[in-house]
């Protein structure tokens, strides 16, 4: 009961503060839901009206206000298909009030302003200078207004006059926003209270979410406050991934279905007009799996734009500031994806395996951590009117806080230029959302920095899987300038579930890392069994792979010939051996199995387990000649990711150790071996 009471008192406190500092800019979100279901009018128009008529706690006033809003909408809202009916009404009555989107342009020849009505479909209506001067948004993209119109037809003006005149125009969106008022109002709230206000403004109920979930939902808003910010969110269905970009913000557009063209997205050469990236603050792609460019160069242009915020078409280079958002569904569990492929798996192949494209994504939001939304997740409490929220987010795009961290922290040396840009953009985005007044201390900044590093590291971890050594430096850290201590930031899903178990394995269990059939490097596990018999050797898990079978035969034949050199107690005539081969990452079986099989057979025959967390590298021929390891650095990177602590390495590969980064080398105990027998002894820890 106590917790509920605390929540109630916090809510009342927040509500009173909102009333005091943001009166007329807040609305009760459950009223929006009630009316929205029946009226096809933009949320921001509806909420503006509700903010005007229902700004009270008195249920009667609210009820009356709701009725007023409904009446205004039914009498005055112009539906495009009823435009002619309204014009006829205007003509017969001589005046009529409408709700419509009005855009104004200046006619230089006539030196006058003219208005255009979006749903009514009327252009070139003369408008007094005072309106565009007062409400500058009429000139840039237009705003929804309540307009009192008059109709007066004069025969003399037939040629160029318009019988429709504007008597009075009242904006029902925020005509312009005083960012200073917002900054001043923010000072009255704590960080926690302000976060709750922002989440309620999106329509979410923060009391139904834990701290981590709140931060993740906040991350979704960074593309709306930060220019050229690329975000990717993949997760289960019904977690509201696209809701924000479609419903809440009038400044973002959701490209559904995925099919698009360069002309539509970037630049139309025929018409010489800029596409979506020039018109909107944020372009979101729904269902990434279906993204498909009709033009071959679509992805190239997109890469160029995501990296620099500009793109070249024809003879010109165009710049734009729209952020890119990619949302989609993950069909398997995250654990499965991490073990078998990458977290970018749902992308179409031309994007999901292109490391240059993926490297340009600044932030990967772990959608699987956001709960599936149920009714209790949606708020019935007060939040900002959507339009006010959208406008102040748009205003904040002009400010920069990316260098805020330099006062207290320095980024670690594992972050390259792209990582640094990504982290700085995120830090700037979080600050704008949480501390728009620019007042925050070291602790607040550290909290933001940690989550920013994690969101970027998630991208880098997957790149390392796909691109190998080029992206080996994923140990992201930051340095506290006060005491020069270095703090590392990990990714939660990466931590557990190592493929190589800690501690001693059973005898006959061996791990090796090499290149699989698909060309990728991965981990393979061998498990063995020994039975009384007459020297049979069975293999399971290899299917019809001829080369792999030959490699295992090499090992058994080597043991027959040289078993007594390893130990006199190894018998290949009175025992039967069974070895099972497992491809741990689903990349196709490797052919380099002779040495791992030999060690597995010796281990089970002697009943001695291999040393804990050890990986066997290298290969032998039938005569016992050692073959060195290809791509040593990449192989050792996979060893590290799989959870190995010791690596058995042929002495022939020692010359290649110079190619391995020192921090990767220092992660292991390296055990060299001189021959096949030596490899067996060292793997089993026999001196």
XYZ file of C-alpha atoms in Angstrom:
687
model
C 0.000 0.000 0.000
C 2.853 2.335 0.857
C 4.283 2.229 -2.657
C 0.887 3.113 -4.163
C 0.555 6.070 -1.774
C 4.058 7.258 -2.651
C 3.196 7.002 -6.365
C -0.007 8.965 -5.843
C 1.723 11.737 -3.932
C 4.534 11.935 -6.565
C 1.895 12.143 -9.302
C 0.071 14.969 -7.556
C 3.355 16.782 -7.019
C 4.302 16.453 -10.720
C 0.790 17.517 -11.775
C 0.881 20.662 -9.616
C 4.318 21.587 -10.975
C 3.095 21.082 -14.577
C 0.059 23.292 -13.843
C 2.259 25.985 -12.442
C 4.927 26.087 -15.137
C 3.292 24.675 -18.290
C -0.352 25.670 -18.067
C -2.235 25.307 -21.386
C 0.542 22.993 -22.717
C -0.532 19.854 -20.859
C -3.336 17.397 -21.389
C -4.779 14.307 -19.717
C -3.719 11.504 -22.034
C -6.760 9.263 -21.464
C -9.007 11.973 -22.993
C -6.931 11.834 -26.177
C -7.445 8.074 -26.371
C -11.228 8.423 -25.897
C -11.769 10.889 -28.747
C -8.992 9.682 -31.052
C -10.732 6.398 -31.575
C -13.687 8.137 -33.249
C -12.096 11.141 -34.997
C -9.516 10.920 -37.732
C -7.795 14.141 -36.763
C -4.072 14.417 -35.972
C -3.233 13.772 -32.299
C -1.519 17.115 -31.952
C -4.630 19.056 -33.115
C -6.852 17.106 -30.770
C -4.547 17.569 -27.781
C -4.273 21.288 -28.361
C -8.071 21.609 -28.149
C -8.182 19.378 -25.059
C -5.438 21.493 -23.441
C -7.643 24.572 -24.019
C -11.008 23.209 -22.816
C -10.179 20.435 -20.335
C -7.360 21.873 -18.270
C -8.974 21.172 -14.888
C -9.400 18.511 -12.209
C -13.134 19.016 -11.955
C -14.826 16.049 -13.694
C -17.835 18.190 -14.732
C -15.642 20.820 -16.397
C -13.672 18.039 -18.120
C -16.859 16.360 -19.360
C -18.196 19.676 -20.648
C -14.816 20.438 -22.265
C -14.780 17.031 -24.039
C -18.284 17.698 -25.410
C -17.094 21.122 -26.642
C -14.085 19.592 -28.400
C -16.256 16.915 -30.045
C -18.736 19.590 -31.226
C -15.971 21.843 -32.619
C -14.461 18.888 -34.497
C -17.778 17.716 -35.989
C -18.859 21.255 -37.042
C -15.610 22.710 -38.279
C -13.048 20.024 -39.131
C -12.696 19.820 -42.903
C -12.638 16.343 -44.363
C -11.047 16.406 -47.833
C -14.034 14.570 -49.372
C -16.471 17.181 -47.983
C -14.517 20.237 -49.168
C -17.046 21.186 -51.860
C -19.992 20.888 -49.442
C -18.255 23.308 -47.009
C -17.453 25.779 -49.826
C -21.125 25.687 -50.857
C -22.160 26.326 -47.206
C -19.676 29.234 -47.044
C -21.125 30.732 -50.246
C -24.758 30.452 -49.148
C -24.190 31.671 -45.547
C -21.552 34.260 -46.374
C -19.303 33.092 -43.496
C -18.158 29.827 -41.907
C -15.485 28.683 -39.436
C -13.186 25.782 -40.454
C -10.309 23.774 -38.937
C -7.644 23.133 -41.556
C -3.926 23.178 -42.190
C -2.853 26.580 -43.556
C 0.394 27.275 -45.435
C 1.383 30.834 -46.407
C 3.718 31.993 -49.207
C 4.903 35.443 -50.249
C 4.091 36.441 -53.831
C 7.060 38.651 -54.788
C 5.340 40.135 -57.874
C 2.319 41.320 -55.960
C 4.225 41.918 -52.699
C 1.416 40.201 -50.744
C 1.009 37.048 -48.660
C -1.324 34.306 -49.875
C -2.690 31.327 -47.938
C -3.349 27.754 -49.062
C -5.827 25.431 -47.297
C -4.759 21.769 -47.295
C -8.044 19.824 -46.873
C -10.321 22.525 -48.290
C -8.208 22.540 -51.450
C -8.286 26.345 -51.896
C -5.204 28.385 -52.916
C -4.307 32.072 -53.282
C -6.473 33.433 -50.476
C -5.216 36.857 -49.461
C -3.972 37.007 -45.847
C -2.985 40.040 -43.779
C 0.734 40.576 -43.031
C 0.184 40.431 -39.276
C -0.438 36.647 -39.294
C 2.823 35.416 -40.923
C 4.748 38.005 -38.873
C 3.196 36.745 -35.679
C 3.119 33.008 -36.469
C 6.236 32.281 -38.513
C 5.432 28.564 -38.758
C 2.748 29.424 -41.328
C 5.624 30.127 -43.714
C 7.576 26.940 -43.033
C 5.437 23.903 -43.634
C 2.124 25.290 -42.332
C 0.072 24.784 -39.160
C -3.426 23.717 -38.206
C -5.681 26.678 -37.454
C -9.274 27.653 -36.724
C -10.155 30.159 -39.470
C -13.236 32.373 -39.754
C -13.876 32.713 -43.492
C -16.094 35.180 -45.363
C -17.421 34.946 -48.918
C -17.944 38.049 -50.937
C -18.120 37.926 -54.725
C -17.446 41.221 -56.505
C -17.985 41.321 -60.265
C -15.045 43.722 -60.900
C -12.559 41.367 -59.185
C -13.636 38.390 -61.261
C -10.300 38.188 -63.050
C -7.795 37.959 -60.291
C -9.656 38.387 -57.001
C -10.637 35.523 -54.722
C -14.112 35.774 -53.195
C -12.902 33.991 -50.019
C -11.430 36.231 -47.318
C -9.908 35.500 -43.927
C -11.606 37.377 -41.107
C -9.737 35.804 -38.209
C -7.102 33.069 -37.883
C -6.207 31.317 -34.604
C -3.483 28.615 -34.613
C -4.416 25.346 -32.874
C -0.889 24.126 -32.902
C 1.875 25.834 -31.091
C 2.511 28.788 -33.382
C 6.046 29.163 -32.031
C 7.744 27.968 -28.957
C 9.715 29.851 -26.367
C 12.567 27.505 -25.602
C 13.615 29.721 -22.693
C 10.244 29.095 -20.962
C 10.862 25.358 -21.265
C 14.354 25.671 -19.781
C 13.021 27.759 -16.948
C 10.151 25.324 -16.277
C 12.543 22.328 -16.269
C 14.375 23.763 -13.229
C 11.340 23.009 -11.008
C 11.600 19.217 -11.576
C 14.032 16.540 -10.422
C 15.575 14.223 -13.066
C 13.192 11.381 -12.120
C 10.118 13.659 -12.264
C 11.119 15.124 -15.605
C 11.732 11.666 -17.068
C 8.223 10.647 -15.967
C 6.769 13.777 -17.603
C 8.537 13.042 -20.924
C 7.386 9.391 -20.908
C 3.781 10.400 -20.087
C 3.921 12.895 -22.947
C 4.672 9.902 -25.234
C 1.595 8.211 -23.743
C 3.503 5.669 -21.572
C 2.977 5.134 -17.839
C 6.378 5.254 -16.067
C 5.031 3.640 -12.875
C 4.533 0.403 -14.844
C 8.181 0.428 -16.023
C 11.507 -0.171 -14.272
C 14.460 2.231 -14.490
C 16.169 0.406 -17.362
C 12.964 0.321 -19.468
C 12.478 4.055 -18.935
C 15.971 4.750 -20.293
C 15.354 2.525 -23.314
C 12.062 4.268 -24.175
C 13.841 7.593 -23.834
C 16.514 6.388 -26.280
C 13.811 6.071 -28.952
C 13.425 9.841 -28.854
C 17.066 10.720 -29.574
C 16.551 10.740 -33.423
C 13.952 13.495 -32.884
C 16.320 15.816 -30.963
C 19.612 14.991 -32.692
C 20.473 15.698 -36.354
C 21.682 12.821 -38.569
C 21.385 10.204 -35.850
C 21.041 6.578 -37.022
C 19.236 4.216 -34.679
C 18.334 0.566 -35.053
C 15.816 -1.268 -32.853
C 15.028 -4.922 -33.368
C 12.857 -6.816 -30.916
C 9.678 -8.880 -30.430
C 6.283 -7.753 -31.725
C 3.906 -5.342 -29.916
C 6.571 -3.349 -28.035
C 5.527 -0.101 -29.757
C 8.663 0.280 -31.908
C 7.066 2.402 -34.630
C 4.354 4.120 -32.538
C 6.445 7.175 -31.600
C 7.523 7.917 -35.165
C 4.030 7.482 -36.603
C 1.650 8.963 -34.044
C 3.421 11.224 -31.603
C 5.671 13.437 -33.656
C 4.379 15.475 -36.601
C 8.032 15.880 -37.685
C 8.783 12.243 -38.471
C 7.586 9.919 -41.211
C 7.272 6.130 -41.139
C 8.112 4.399 -44.418
C 6.092 1.210 -44.190
C 6.450 -1.787 -46.407
C 10.106 -1.100 -47.004
C 9.898 -0.553 -50.792
C 11.417 2.802 -51.668
C 13.349 4.652 -54.388
C 16.315 7.018 -54.327
C 14.110 9.752 -55.837
C 11.548 9.390 -53.074
C 14.078 9.166 -50.238
C 16.881 11.489 -51.359
C 16.557 13.458 -54.561
C 14.329 13.470 -57.613
C 16.546 14.374 -60.579
C 13.583 15.026 -62.896
C 11.743 17.466 -60.645
C 14.899 18.743 -58.909
C 13.299 18.299 -55.497
C 14.781 16.881 -52.290
C 13.132 13.703 -50.998
C 12.001 12.658 -47.527
C 15.366 13.317 -45.809
C 15.042 17.022 -46.670
C 11.406 17.367 -45.581
C 11.333 15.511 -42.263
C 13.374 15.465 -39.060
C 13.310 11.723 -38.867
C 12.713 8.970 -41.466
C 11.801 5.622 -39.883
C 11.737 2.320 -41.803
C 9.218 -0.163 -40.517
C 9.951 -3.893 -40.911
C 13.592 -3.717 -41.958
C 13.440 -7.199 -43.420
C 11.473 -5.789 -46.340
C 13.688 -2.732 -47.152
C 14.188 -2.824 -50.843
C 15.566 -0.158 -53.186
C 14.372 -0.257 -56.765
C 17.679 1.435 -57.715
C 20.949 -0.480 -57.505
C 22.839 2.441 -55.978
C 20.222 3.008 -53.242
C 22.198 1.421 -50.418
C 25.413 3.202 -51.500
C 23.717 6.602 -51.388
C 22.171 5.686 -48.040
C 25.619 4.761 -46.668
C 27.021 8.073 -47.865
C 24.146 9.978 -46.284
C 24.321 8.090 -42.965
C 28.020 8.853 -42.628
C 28.115 12.506 -43.638
C 24.571 13.880 -43.724
C 24.970 14.678 -47.429
C 24.693 12.842 -50.747
C 25.649 13.583 -54.342
C 23.090 13.383 -57.139
C 23.901 14.601 -60.615
C 26.196 17.631 -60.413
C 25.169 18.772 -56.972
C 25.827 17.711 -53.442
C 22.801 17.988 -51.143
C 22.853 18.136 -47.365
C 20.002 17.193 -45.027
C 19.625 16.675 -41.286
C 17.028 13.882 -41.046
C 17.821 11.018 -38.680
C 17.407 7.423 -39.890
C 15.600 4.845 -37.791
C 15.390 1.122 -38.608
C 12.829 -0.946 -36.693
C 11.934 -4.582 -37.195
C 11.109 -7.904 -35.560
C 13.405 -10.591 -34.233
C 11.913 -14.036 -34.695
C 14.317 -16.145 -32.587
C 15.454 -15.564 -29.038
C 18.459 -13.301 -28.554
C 20.602 -16.139 -27.177
C 20.077 -18.160 -30.343
C 20.900 -15.163 -32.559
C 24.059 -14.383 -30.616
C 25.322 -17.955 -30.834
C 24.439 -18.695 -34.438
C 24.457 -15.429 -36.384
C 24.446 -11.713 -35.588
C 21.864 -9.353 -34.087
C 21.563 -7.714 -37.517
C 20.225 -10.972 -38.962
C 16.681 -9.592 -39.677
C 18.085 -6.991 -42.113
C 18.032 -7.888 -45.829
C 21.335 -9.644 -46.740
C 22.757 -6.709 -48.769
C 22.537 -4.598 -45.583
C 22.798 -7.147 -42.769
C 26.186 -8.447 -43.859
C 27.630 -5.144 -45.136
C 29.915 -4.018 -42.306
C 30.380 -0.550 -43.871
C 26.603 0.030 -43.695
C 26.196 -1.369 -40.166
C 29.172 0.630 -38.856
C 27.216 3.794 -39.657
C 24.465 2.874 -37.186
C 25.143 4.933 -34.061
C 22.926 3.095 -31.640
C 21.398 -0.394 -31.337
C 18.470 -0.379 -28.955
C 17.852 -3.820 -27.378
C 14.147 -4.107 -28.220
C 13.911 -7.485 -26.438
C 14.310 -5.705 -23.082
C 11.190 -3.561 -23.587
C 8.018 -5.240 -22.248
C 5.131 -6.164 -24.532
C 2.635 -3.351 -24.004
C -0.535 -4.045 -22.115
C -3.269 -1.522 -21.194
C -1.570 -0.685 -17.848
C 1.507 0.553 -19.753
C -0.479 3.469 -21.242
C -0.944 6.497 -19.039
C -4.143 8.232 -17.948
C -2.190 11.049 -16.378
C -1.020 14.488 -17.497
C 1.740 15.011 -20.048
C 2.738 17.659 -22.588
C 0.551 18.195 -25.634
C 2.170 16.180 -28.443
C 2.619 19.279 -30.528
C 4.449 21.095 -27.745
C 6.673 18.053 -27.190
C 7.432 17.799 -30.914
C 8.170 21.483 -31.243
C 10.557 21.732 -28.337
C 12.326 18.599 -29.599
C 12.661 20.288 -32.981
C 14.034 23.456 -31.354
C 16.564 21.432 -29.381
C 18.013 20.033 -32.651
C 19.706 23.417 -33.052
C 21.695 23.026 -29.827
C 24.850 20.947 -29.344
C 25.959 19.166 -26.170
C 28.264 16.528 -27.666
C 31.345 18.037 -26.015
C 29.738 18.099 -22.555
C 31.620 14.989 -21.468
C 35.074 16.556 -22.046
C 34.823 18.449 -18.766
C 34.890 15.297 -16.599
C 35.728 12.312 -18.848
C 37.795 11.084 -21.747
C 36.831 8.186 -23.997
C 39.025 5.036 -23.938
C 41.462 4.175 -26.740
C 39.372 1.330 -28.129
C 36.882 3.811 -29.592
C 37.696 4.817 -33.160
C 36.402 7.983 -34.848
C 32.990 6.528 -35.765
C 32.481 5.182 -32.236
C 33.390 8.567 -30.762
C 30.935 10.427 -33.016
C 28.173 7.950 -32.138
C 28.764 8.219 -28.374
C 28.955 12.030 -28.493
C 25.688 12.245 -30.441
C 23.958 9.993 -27.927
C 25.312 11.908 -24.933
C 24.073 15.128 -26.585
C 20.640 13.560 -27.274
C 20.112 12.318 -23.700
C 21.193 15.702 -22.258
C 18.712 17.570 -24.493
C 15.875 15.293 -23.382
C 16.683 15.169 -19.669
C 18.541 18.423 -18.968
C 17.390 20.912 -21.637
C 18.352 23.709 -19.233
C 21.978 22.538 -19.461
C 22.223 22.011 -15.688
C 23.745 18.650 -14.797
C 26.696 17.395 -12.756
C 29.337 14.718 -13.124
C 27.196 11.844 -11.768
C 24.341 12.615 -14.157
C 26.771 12.741 -17.041
C 28.402 9.436 -16.077
C 25.017 7.695 -16.086
C 24.356 9.012 -19.615
C 27.868 8.108 -20.815
C 27.570 4.481 -19.626
C 24.333 3.807 -21.506
C 25.659 5.609 -24.632
C 28.801 3.442 -24.682
C 26.703 0.311 -24.250
C 24.349 1.201 -27.155
C 27.292 1.735 -29.506
C 29.237 -1.279 -28.278
C 26.307 -3.495 -29.218
C 26.806 -2.428 -32.844
C 30.562 -3.001 -32.608
C 30.207 -6.491 -31.075
C 28.128 -7.611 -34.027
C 30.533 -6.020 -36.499
C 33.338 -8.005 -34.895
C 31.375 -11.182 -35.569
C 30.837 -10.261 -39.191
C 34.065 -8.469 -40.036
C 36.653 -10.169 -37.830
C 39.896 -8.444 -36.890
C 39.012 -5.114 -38.431
C 36.637 -4.523 -35.522
C 38.467 -6.351 -32.717
C 38.611 -3.305 -30.400
C 35.284 -3.587 -28.591
C 36.408 -3.140 -24.985
C 34.840 0.298 -24.637
C 35.823 2.374 -21.663
C 35.906 5.931 -20.345
C 38.549 7.642 -18.191
C 37.617 9.798 -15.209
C 39.793 12.913 -15.536
C 39.745 13.488 -11.759
C 41.616 10.355 -10.692
C 42.478 8.980 -14.217
C 40.744 5.687 -13.418
C 39.477 3.679 -16.416
C 35.962 2.164 -16.317
C 34.879 -0.501 -18.820
C 31.311 -0.794 -20.130
C 29.917 -4.172 -21.162
C 26.835 -5.259 -23.098
C 24.399 -7.247 -20.868
C 23.499 -9.955 -23.421
C 27.180 -10.635 -24.198
C 28.117 -11.435 -20.634
C 26.613 -14.817 -19.972
C 26.254 -17.910 -21.980
C 29.847 -18.530 -23.068
C 30.084 -21.482 -25.387
C 33.081 -22.996 -23.563
C 31.985 -23.900 -20.029
C 34.151 -22.847 -17.114
C 35.890 -25.523 -15.000
C 36.947 -29.034 -15.945
C 35.133 -30.802 -18.767
C 34.548 -34.548 -18.960
C 37.316 -36.759 -20.423
C 37.039 -36.873 -24.206
C 35.559 -33.365 -24.514
C 37.651 -31.054 -26.725
C 37.109 -27.558 -28.224
C 38.734 -26.298 -31.424
C 38.421 -23.099 -33.481
C 38.860 -23.017 -37.266
C 37.182 -22.060 -40.519
C 33.868 -23.787 -41.266
C 32.250 -24.682 -44.567
C 30.570 -21.276 -44.940
C 33.920 -19.475 -44.806
C 33.301 -18.076 -41.297
C 35.530 -18.921 -38.324
C 33.760 -20.635 -35.454
C 33.944 -23.024 -32.513
C 33.555 -26.813 -32.723
C 33.080 -29.264 -29.851
C 34.078 -32.953 -29.785
C 32.567 -35.378 -27.244
C 33.806 -38.976 -26.977
C 32.809 -42.320 -25.575
C 34.786 -45.597 -25.123
C 33.310 -49.121 -24.992
C 34.732 -52.690 -24.839
C 34.963 -53.965 -28.423
C 37.364 -54.828 -31.217
C 38.813 -51.495 -32.412
C 35.882 -49.849 -34.250
C 35.800 -46.068 -34.686
C 32.408 -44.368 -35.081
C 31.761 -40.702 -35.904
C 28.491 -38.847 -35.513
C 27.557 -35.289 -36.516
C 29.648 -35.179 -39.724
C 26.892 -36.180 -42.170
C 28.329 -36.937 -45.612
C 31.320 -34.563 -45.344
C 34.094 -36.574 -47.036
C 37.042 -34.284 -46.126
C 36.043 -34.103 -42.472
C 35.769 -37.912 -42.273
C 39.210 -38.296 -43.830
C 40.702 -35.954 -41.220
C 39.175 -38.036 -38.399
C 40.526 -41.269 -39.991
C 43.985 -39.638 -40.051
C 43.738 -39.144 -36.288
C 42.652 -42.754 -35.583
C 45.339 -44.209 -37.835
C 47.972 -41.998 -36.158
C 46.800 -43.278 -32.759
C 47.035 -46.901 -33.954
C 50.602 -46.362 -35.120
C 51.864 -44.127 -32.294
C 49.515 -44.841 -29.364
C 52.227 -46.594 -27.330
C 54.424 -43.426 -27.577
C 51.669 -41.527 -25.782
C 50.787 -44.227 -23.252
C 51.048 -47.977 -23.033
C 47.519 -48.215 -21.683
C 45.882 -46.929 -24.884
C 44.388 -49.849 -26.818
C 43.004 -49.531 -30.347
C 42.185 -53.234 -30.694
C 40.124 -54.150 -27.596
C 38.088 -50.945 -27.359
C 35.542 -49.179 -29.584
C 35.558 -45.384 -29.816
C 32.647 -43.039 -30.615
C 33.258 -39.303 -31.249
C 30.435 -36.775 -31.739
C 31.213 -33.538 -33.616
C 29.194 -30.344 -32.927
C 29.182 -27.182 -34.987
C 28.520 -24.675 -32.155
C 27.780 -21.590 -34.311
C 26.003 -23.141 -37.263
C 28.667 -22.187 -39.833
C 29.194 -25.630 -41.373
C 31.663 -28.313 -40.205
C 35.405 -27.713 -40.420
C 37.858 -30.063 -42.140
C 40.656 -29.470 -39.618
C 39.741 -32.227 -37.230
C 42.764 -34.556 -37.102
C 44.537 -33.042 -34.083
C 41.377 -32.307 -32.024
C 40.172 -35.905 -32.687
C 43.555 -37.361 -31.632
C 43.438 -35.411 -28.328
C 39.784 -36.423 -27.749
C 40.615 -40.131 -28.312
C 43.672 -40.003 -26.014
C 41.665 -38.139 -23.363
C 38.849 -40.729 -23.258
C 41.256 -43.683 -23.498
C 43.274 -42.447 -20.488
C 40.193 -41.101 -18.635
C 41.962 -37.725 -18.271
C 40.095 -34.494 -19.044
C 41.574 -31.663 -21.148
C 42.699 -28.591 -19.122
C 39.803 -26.247 -18.270
C 38.668 -23.581 -20.801
C 41.259 -24.709 -23.376
C 41.009 -24.443 -27.179
C 43.145 -26.615 -29.495
C 44.506 -24.821 -32.563
C 46.434 -26.320 -35.476
C 46.365 -29.524 -37.521
C 48.536 -32.616 -38.227
C 49.118 -34.872 -41.219
C 49.197 -38.694 -41.140
C 52.903 -38.632 -40.378
C 52.413 -36.156 -37.510
C 53.688 -33.031 -39.363
C 52.257 -29.835 -37.820
C 50.297 -27.401 -39.983
C 50.264 -23.804 -38.844
C 47.087 -21.836 -38.102
C 45.607 -19.596 -40.844
C 44.426 -16.062 -39.876
C 45.742 -16.419 -36.341
C 44.429 -13.043 -35.090
C 40.841 -13.701 -36.224
C 40.952 -17.248 -34.811
C 42.126 -15.962 -31.419
C 39.384 -13.357 -31.415
C 36.792 -16.146 -31.768
C 38.558 -18.060 -28.944
C 38.135 -15.013 -26.700
C 34.458 -14.549 -27.615
C 33.759 -18.227 -26.949
C 35.147 -17.988 -23.425
C 38.600 -19.677 -23.784
C 41.315 -18.930 -21.195
C 44.112 -21.185 -22.585
C 45.133 -21.758 -26.187
C 47.204 -24.669 -27.450
C 49.209 -23.398 -30.418
C 51.750 -25.087 -32.764
C 55.291 -23.701 -32.581
C 55.138 -23.190 -36.394
C 52.600 -20.379 -35.815
C 54.832 -18.387 -33.464
C 56.025 -16.133 -36.291
C 52.398 -15.010 -36.845
C 51.929 -13.865 -33.243
C 53.190 -10.443 -34.312
C 49.861 -9.933 -36.190
C 47.822 -10.398 -33.011
C 46.984 -7.207 -31.037
C 48.779 -7.228 -27.651
C 45.533 -6.887 -25.604
C 44.200 -10.001 -27.357
C 47.385 -11.967 -26.613
C 47.333 -11.017 -22.984
C 43.808 -12.449 -22.608
C 45.126 -16.038 -22.836
C 47.680 -18.411 -21.459
C 49.451 -19.561 -24.659
C 50.684 -23.189 -24.588
C 53.109 -24.056 -27.467
C 53.565 -27.642 -28.705
C 56.355 -29.170 -30.870
C 54.687 -32.382 -32.122
C 51.380 -34.259 -32.112
C 52.389 -36.292 -28.973
C 53.510 -33.071 -27.271
C 50.106 -31.526 -28.071
C 48.332 -34.476 -26.401
C 50.491 -34.265 -23.228
C 50.064 -30.510 -22.897
C 46.319 -30.597 -23.561
C 45.864 -33.185 -20.791
C 48.222 -31.276 -18.489
C 50.722 -34.214 -18.295
C 54.341 -33.136 -17.925
